[in-house]
Amino acid sequence: MTPAEIRTLIKNIFTTLRDHAGKLGVFEHVEGHALINPPTSGVAVAFEAGTIRPGAQYSGLAATSLVFTCTASIYTTLQSQPGDEIEVDISAAATALMWALTGDFDVGGYVRNVDLLGATGAGLSADPGYVKLSDGQTFRASVVTIPMIIN
């Protein structure tokens, strides 16, 4: 592949991930980059590039497959009301996104597959936590790790 073809492939992967998230109806904001303007209400998701490494079991001397990992950071403010719904909202949004990726195993045909069960390392997963943005605001978050195998 040429560098231009690789760039187009990566762009198509990000576009497909954003499209999946947007169609779920659980996110008020869907971004293809780290959040610049944090959400003031509702649940937001931001897709970012993660680790890129060779996929040893899918590679050989003639060609190397890559494990391209994206993260989907799902945010909501700690001031969301009712407060008891914060955990439900981010967990439900993370689960819905994971189910959507399970249903579109090849991300619109742009990857060989989403590594659901971790054949090449860590599989599809979501980890809850807190994120402090550059403006000092703290958000409740769940970071979905999306490993994809590219031939």
Coordinates of C-alpha atoms in Angstrom, one line a residue:
M1 CA 0.0 0.0 0.0
T2 CA 1.1 3.5 -0.7
P3 CA 1.2 6.1 2.1
A4 CA -1.9 7.8 0.5
E5 CA -3.8 4.5 0.5
I6 CA -2.8 3.9 4.1
R7 CA -4.1 7.4 5.1
T8 CA -7.4 6.7 3.3
L9 CA -7.8 3.3 5.0
I10 CA -7.2 4.9 8.5
K11 CA -9.6 7.7 7.7
N12 CA -12.3 5.2 6.6
I13 CA -11.8 3.3 9.8
F14 CA -12.3 6.4 11.9
T15 CA -15.3 7.5 9.8
T16 CA -16.9 4.1 10.2
L17 CA -16.3 4.0 14.0
R18 CA -17.9 7.5 14.3
D19 CA -20.8 6.5 12.1
H20 CA -21.5 3.4 14.3
A21 CA -21.4 5.6 17.5
G22 CA -23.7 8.3 15.9
K23 CA -26.3 5.7 14.9
L24 CA -26.6 4.3 18.4
G25 CA -28.6 7.3 19.7
V26 CA -26.8 7.3 23.0
F27 CA -24.2 10.0 22.4
E28 CA -24.9 13.8 22.2
H29 CA -21.4 14.4 20.8
V30 CA -19.3 12.1 18.6
E31 CA -15.8 13.2 17.8
G32 CA -12.9 11.8 15.8
H33 CA -10.3 13.4 18.1
A34 CA -9.6 14.2 21.7
L35 CA -12.3 16.4 23.2
I36 CA -11.5 20.1 22.9
N37 CA -14.8 21.4 24.2
P38 CA -16.0 19.1 26.9
P39 CA -19.7 18.2 27.0
T40 CA -21.9 20.2 29.3
S41 CA -24.5 17.5 29.4
G42 CA -25.3 14.1 28.2
V43 CA -22.7 11.5 27.0
A44 CA -20.0 12.2 24.5
V45 CA -17.5 9.9 22.8
A46 CA -14.2 10.7 21.3
F47 CA -12.2 8.3 19.1
E48 CA -8.4 8.4 19.2
A49 CA -5.6 6.4 17.6
G50 CA -3.9 3.9 19.9
T51 CA -1.1 1.4 19.6
I52 CA -0.1 0.1 16.1
R53 CA 2.0 -3.1 16.0
P54 CA 2.6 -6.1 13.9
G55 CA 0.2 -9.0 14.3
A56 CA 2.7 -11.9 14.6
Q57 CA 0.2 -14.8 14.1
Y58 CA -1.2 -13.1 10.9
S59 CA 2.2 -12.1 9.4
G60 CA 4.9 -13.8 7.4
L61 CA 8.0 -13.0 5.4
A62 CA 6.0 -11.7 2.4
A63 CA 3.5 -9.5 4.3
T64 CA 2.8 -8.0 7.7
S65 CA -0.6 -7.7 9.2
L66 CA -1.1 -4.9 11.8
V67 CA -3.0 -4.6 15.0
F68 CA -4.4 -1.1 14.8
T69 CA -5.9 -0.1 18.1
C70 CA -8.3 2.8 18.6
T71 CA -9.8 4.0 21.8
A72 CA -13.3 5.4 22.3
S73 CA -13.4 7.6 25.4
I74 CA -16.9 8.0 26.6
Y75 CA -17.5 11.0 28.9
T76 CA -20.1 12.5 31.0
T77 CA -19.9 15.3 33.6
L78 CA -19.8 14.5 37.3
Q79 CA -22.5 17.1 37.7
S80 CA -25.0 15.1 35.6
Q81 CA -28.4 14.6 37.3
P82 CA -29.6 12.4 38.6
G83 CA -26.2 11.4 39.9
D84 CA -27.1 7.7 40.3
E85 CA -27.5 7.5 36.5
I86 CA -23.9 8.5 35.7
E87 CA -22.6 4.9 36.0
V88 CA -25.6 3.5 34.1
D89 CA -25.2 6.0 31.3
I90 CA -21.5 5.4 30.6
S91 CA -21.7 1.7 31.1
A92 CA -24.7 1.4 28.8
A93 CA -23.0 3.6 26.1
A94 CA -19.8 1.5 26.3
T95 CA -21.8 -1.7 26.0
A96 CA -23.9 -0.4 23.1
L97 CA -20.7 0.6 21.2
M98 CA -19.1 -2.8 21.9
W99 CA -22.2 -4.6 20.6
A100 CA -22.2 -2.5 17.4
L101 CA -18.6 -3.4 16.8
T102 CA -19.3 -7.1 17.4
G103 CA -22.1 -6.8 14.8
D104 CA -19.8 -5.2 12.3
F105 CA -16.9 -7.5 12.8
D106 CA -14.9 -6.1 9.9
V107 CA -15.7 -2.4 10.5
G108 CA -17.4 -1.9 7.1
G109 CA -14.9 -4.1 5.3
Y110 CA -11.9 -1.9 6.2
V111 CA -10.2 -4.4 8.6
R112 CA -9.8 -8.1 8.7
N113 CA -11.7 -8.2 12.0
V114 CA -12.1 -6.6 15.4
D115 CA -10.0 -8.7 17.8
L116 CA -13.0 -9.3 20.1
L117 CA -11.4 -12.0 22.3
G118 CA -7.8 -10.9 22.2
A119 CA -6.2 -13.4 19.8
T120 CA -3.3 -10.8 19.4
G121 CA -3.2 -9.4 22.9
A122 CA -5.9 -7.5 24.7
G123 CA -9.3 -7.9 23.2
L124 CA -12.2 -5.5 22.9
S125 CA -12.8 -4.0 26.4
A126 CA -14.0 -1.1 28.4
D127 CA -12.3 0.4 31.4
P128 CA -14.1 2.9 33.7
G129 CA -12.2 5.8 35.2
Y130 CA -11.9 9.5 35.5
V131 CA -10.5 12.0 33.0
K132 CA -9.2 15.4 33.8
L133 CA -9.2 17.7 30.8
S134 CA -6.7 20.5 30.2
D135 CA -9.2 23.1 31.5
G136 CA -9.2 21.3 34.9
Q137 CA -12.7 19.7 34.6
T138 CA -13.0 16.1 35.7
F139 CA -15.3 13.7 33.9
R140 CA -16.5 10.2 34.6
A141 CA -15.3 8.1 31.7
S142 CA -15.2 4.7 30.2
V143 CA -12.4 4.0 27.7
V144 CA -13.3 1.3 25.1
T145 CA -10.2 -0.3 23.6
I146 CA -10.9 -1.4 20.0
P147 CA -8.1 -3.7 18.6
M148 CA -8.5 -4.3 14.8
I149 CA -6.4 -6.5 12.6
I150 CA -5.5 -5.0 9.2
N151 CA -4.1 -7.3 6.5

